[in-house]
Amino acid sequence: MALIFGIGTGLFVLALLWSLAILLCAVLSRADNLRGAAFGFSFLVTIITIVLLVIPREGSVPEPEGNKITDQTFIPRVLMLTLFGLFAFLSLVFMFSLHWTEPIHAKPIKSKRL
């Protein structure tokens, strides 16, 4: 069983599904004709959550401790990935605030030719 900080992949799948459901509810709440779609998707995610909680894929027998593979570079890779994600987010914020919101003013025409 693959664990990340003692948490299985099922919890990550549930977190992804629920974050997508919350995002869709927030986006579709403004649309008059798509409010039912947001409710339907939330209901579908609820059903998937119940199924994943009631029917686990693996048994409750723990794996043997003798053949455990360890990764010595896990923490540096996670730190690098976190920093890259942070810098990508900050660059997007700065690009939006400094470049995309910069006003473009019209310049008057100097010649009066028709």
C-alpha positions as protocol buffer text, in pm:
chain_id: "A"
residue {
  index: 1
  type: MET
  ca { x: 0 y: 0 z: 0 }
}
residue {
  index: 2
  type: ALA
  ca { x: 140 y: 339 z: -98 }
}
residue {
  index: 3
  type: LEU
  ca { x: 133 y: 585 z: 189 }
}
residue {
  index: 4
  type: ILE
  ca { x: 232 y: 950 z: 193 }
}
residue {
  index: 5
  type: PHE
  ca { x: 282 y: 1074 z: 550 }
}
residue {
  index: 6
  type: GLY
  ca { x: 75 y: 776 z: 662 }
}
residue {
  index: 7
  type: ILE
  ca { x: -219 y: 874 z: 439 }
}
residue {
  index: 8
  type: GLY
  ca { x: -338 y: 647 z: 159 }
}
residue {
  index: 9
  type: THR
  ca { x: -426 y: 743 z: -197 }
}
residue {
  index: 10
  type: GLY
  ca { x: -799 y: 718 z: -128 }
}
residue {
  index: 11
  type: LEU
  ca { x: -791 y: 1023 z: 96 }
}
residue {
  index: 12
  type: PHE
  ca { x: -612 y: 1221 z: -173 }
}
residue {
  index: 13
  type: VAL
  ca { x: -877 y: 1114 z: -425 }
}
residue {
  index: 14
  type: LEU
  ca { x: -1152 y: 1225 z: -187 }
}
residue {
  index: 15
  type: ALA
  ca { x: -981 y: 1559 z: -123 }
}
residue {
  index: 16
  type: LEU
  ca { x: -947 y: 1617 z: -498 }
}
residue {
  index: 17
  type: LEU
  ca { x: -1311 y: 1526 z: -561 }
}
residue {
  index: 18
  type: TRP
  ca { x: -1443 y: 1748 z: -282 }
}
residue {
  index: 19
  type: SER
  ca { x: -1225 y: 2044 z: -379 }
}
residue {
  index: 20
  type: LEU
  ca { x: -1351 y: 2008 z: -737 }
}
residue {
  index: 21
  type: ALA
  ca { x: -1709 y: 1989 z: -608 }
}
residue {
  index: 22
  type: ILE
  ca { x: -1667 y: 2304 z: -399 }
}
residue {
  index: 23
  type: LEU
  ca { x: -1507 y: 2485 z: -692 }
}
residue {
  index: 24
  type: LEU
  ca { x: -1789 y: 2384 z: -925 }
}
residue {
  index: 25
  type: CYS
  ca { x: -2051 y: 2489 z: -672 }
}
residue {
  index: 26
  type: ALA
  ca { x: -1888 y: 2829 z: -641 }
}
residue {
  index: 27
  type: VAL
  ca { x: -1857 y: 2873 z: -1018 }
}
residue {
  index: 28
  type: LEU
  ca { x: -2200 y: 2738 z: -1112 }
}
residue {
  index: 29
  type: SER
  ca { x: -2389 y: 2914 z: -834 }
}
residue {
  index: 30
  type: ARG
  ca { x: -2410 y: 3230 z: -1047 }
}
residue {
  index: 31
  type: ALA
  ca { x: -2554 y: 3055 z: -1352 }
}
residue {
  index: 32
  type: ASP
  ca { x: -2931 y: 3027 z: -1333 }
}
residue {
  index: 33
  type: ASN
  ca { x: -2967 y: 2728 z: -1562 }
}
residue {
  index: 34
  type: LEU
  ca { x: -2673 y: 2528 z: -1415 }
}
residue {
  index: 35
  type: ARG
  ca { x: -2753 y: 2532 z: -1043 }
}
residue {
  index: 36
  type: GLY
  ca { x: -2895 y: 2182 z: -1073 }
}
residue {
  index: 37
  type: ALA
  ca { x: -2567 y: 2062 z: -1226 }
}
residue {
  index: 38
  type: ALA
  ca { x: -2375 y: 2184 z: -921 }
}
residue {
  index: 39
  type: PHE
  ca { x: -2619 y: 2008 z: -690 }
}
residue {
  index: 40
  type: GLY
  ca { x: -2600 y: 1691 z: -903 }
}
residue {
  index: 41
  type: PHE
  ca { x: -2221 y: 1689 z: -899 }
}
residue {
  index: 42
  type: SER
  ca { x: -2218 y: 1737 z: -521 }
}
residue {
  index: 43
  type: PHE
  ca { x: -2463 y: 1448 z: -486 }
}
residue {
  index: 44
  type: LEU
  ca { x: -2243 y: 1232 z: -712 }
}
residue {
  index: 45
  type: VAL
  ca { x: -1933 y: 1314 z: -506 }
}
residue {
  index: 46
  type: THR
  ca { x: -2127 y: 1225 z: -189 }
}
residue {
  index: 47
  type: ILE
  ca { x: -2219 y: 885 z: -335 }
}
residue {
  index: 48
  type: ILE
  ca { x: -1857 y: 822 z: -444 }
}
residue {
  index: 49
  type: THR
  ca { x: -1738 y: 916 z: -94 }
}
residue {
  index: 50
  type: ILE
  ca { x: -1979 y: 674 z: 69 }
}
residue {
  index: 51
  type: VAL
  ca { x: -1875 y: 394 z: -166 }
}
residue {
  index: 52
  type: LEU
  ca { x: -1505 y: 456 z: -106 }
}
residue {
  index: 53
  type: LEU
  ca { x: -1553 y: 461 z: 270 }
}
residue {
  index: 54
  type: VAL
  ca { x: -1773 y: 151 z: 289 }
}
residue {
  index: 55
  type: ILE
  ca { x: -1587 y: -72 z: 43 }
}
residue {
  index: 56
  type: PRO
  ca { x: -1209 y: -46 z: 98 }
}
residue {
  index: 57
  type: ARG
  ca { x: -987 y: -196 z: -171 }
}
residue {
  index: 58
  type: GLU
  ca { x: -727 y: -359 z: 52 }
}
residue {
  index: 59
  type: GLY
  ca { x: -764 y: -577 z: 355 }
}
residue {
  index: 60
  type: SER
  ca { x: -675 y: -489 z: 709 }
}
residue {
  index: 61
  type: VAL
  ca { x: -369 y: -719 z: 715 }
}
residue {
  index: 62
  type: PRO
  ca { x: -53 y: -507 z: 748 }
}
residue {
  index: 63
  type: GLU
  ca { x: 240 y: -556 z: 511 }
}
residue {
  index: 64
  type: PRO
  ca { x: 554 y: -727 z: 641 }
}
residue {
  index: 65
  type: GLU
  ca { x: 813 y: -483 z: 771 }
}
residue {
  index: 66
  type: GLY
  ca { x: 1116 y: -668 z: 630 }
}
residue {
  index: 67
  type: ASN
  ca { x: 1096 y: -560 z: 266 }
}
residue {
  index: 68
  type: LYS
  ca { x: 1028 y: -192 z: 311 }
}
residue {
  index: 69
  type: ILE
  ca { x: 1177 y: 35 z: 44 }
}
residue {
  index: 70
  type: THR
  ca { x: 1278 y: 377 z: 169 }
}
residue {
  index: 71
  type: ASP
  ca { x: 1338 y: 689 z: -33 }
}
residue {
  index: 72
  type: GLN
  ca { x: 1622 y: 905 z: 98 }
}
residue {
  index: 73
  type: THR
  ca { x: 1544 y: 1201 z: -129 }
}
residue {
  index: 74
  type: PHE
  ca { x: 1175 y: 1232 z: -48 }
}
residue {
  index: 75
  type: ILE
  ca { x: 1194 y: 1541 z: 173 }
}
residue {
  index: 76
  type: PRO
  ca { x: 1424 y: 1742 z: -61 }
}
residue {
  index: 77
  type: ARG
  ca { x: 1198 y: 1658 z: -356 }
}
residue {
  index: 78
  type: VAL
  ca { x: 888 y: 1768 z: -168 }
}
residue {
  index: 79
  type: LEU
  ca { x: 1060 y: 2092 z: -63 }
}
residue {
  index: 80
  type: MET
  ca { x: 1169 y: 2163 z: -421 }
}
residue {
  index: 81
  type: LEU
  ca { x: 821 y: 2091 z: -552 }
}
residue {
  index: 82
  type: THR
  ca { x: 669 y: 2319 z: -288 }
}
residue {
  index: 83
  type: LEU
  ca { x: 910 y: 2600 z: -374 }
}
residue {
  index: 84
  type: PHE
  ca { x: 851 y: 2560 z: -748 }
}
residue {
  index: 85
  type: GLY
  ca { x: 475 y: 2571 z: -693 }
}
residue {
  index: 86
  type: LEU
  ca { x: 507 y: 2877 z: -469 }
}
residue {
  index: 87
  type: PHE
  ca { x: 726 y: 3061 z: -723 }
}
residue {
  index: 88
  type: ALA
  ca { x: 492 y: 2969 z: -1008 }
}
residue {
  index: 89
  type: PHE
  ca { x: 197 y: 3106 z: -811 }
}
residue {
  index: 90
  type: LEU
  ca { x: 384 y: 3424 z: -720 }
}
residue {
  index: 91
  type: SER
  ca { x: 496 y: 3477 z: -1080 }
}
residue {
  index: 92
  type: LEU
  ca { x: 135 y: 3442 z: -1195 }
}
residue {
  index: 93
  type: VAL
  ca { x: 22 y: 3697 z: -933 }
}
residue {
  index: 94
  type: PHE
  ca { x: 296 y: 3943 z: -1029 }
}
residue {
  index: 95
  type: MET
  ca { x: 229 y: 3893 z: -1401 }
}
residue {
  index: 96
  type: PHE
  ca { x: -137 y: 3969 z: -1341 }
}
residue {
  index: 97
  type: SER
  ca { x: -77 y: 4270 z: -1117 }
}
residue {
  index: 98
  type: LEU
  ca { x: 212 y: 4431 z: -1308 }
}
residue {
  index: 99
  type: HIS
  ca { x: 157 y: 4339 z: -1671 }
}
residue {
  index: 100
  type: TRP
  ca { x: -204 y: 4242 z: -1747 }
}
residue {
  index: 101
  type: THR
  ca { x: -365 y: 4522 z: -1545 }
}
residue {
  index: 102
  type: GLU
  ca { x: -142 y: 4793 z: -1690 }
}
residue {
  index: 103
  type: PRO
  ca { x: -358 y: 5054 z: -1863 }
}
residue {
  index: 104
  type: ILE
  ca { x: -309 y: 5127 z: -2232 }
}
residue {
  index: 105
  type: HIS
  ca { x: -391 y: 5488 z: -2312 }
}
residue {
  index: 106
  type: ALA
  ca { x: -486 y: 5612 z: -2658 }
}
residue {
  index: 107
  type: LYS
  ca { x: -246 y: 5859 z: -2819 }
}
residue {
  index: 108
  type: PRO
  ca { x: -378 y: 6153 z: -3020 }
}
residue {
  index: 109
  type: ILE
  ca { x: -319 y: 6158 z: -3393 }
}
residue {
  index: 110
  type: LYS
  ca { x: -79 y: 6440 z: -3486 }
}
residue {
  index: 111
  type: SER
  ca { x: -159 y: 6472 z: -3855 }
}
residue {
  index: 112
  type: LYS
  ca { x: -490 y: 6618 z: -3971 }
}
residue {
  index: 113
  type: ARG
  ca { x: -501 y: 6447 z: -4313 }
}
residue {
  index: 114
  type: LEU
  ca { x: -833 y: 6311 z: -4434 }
}
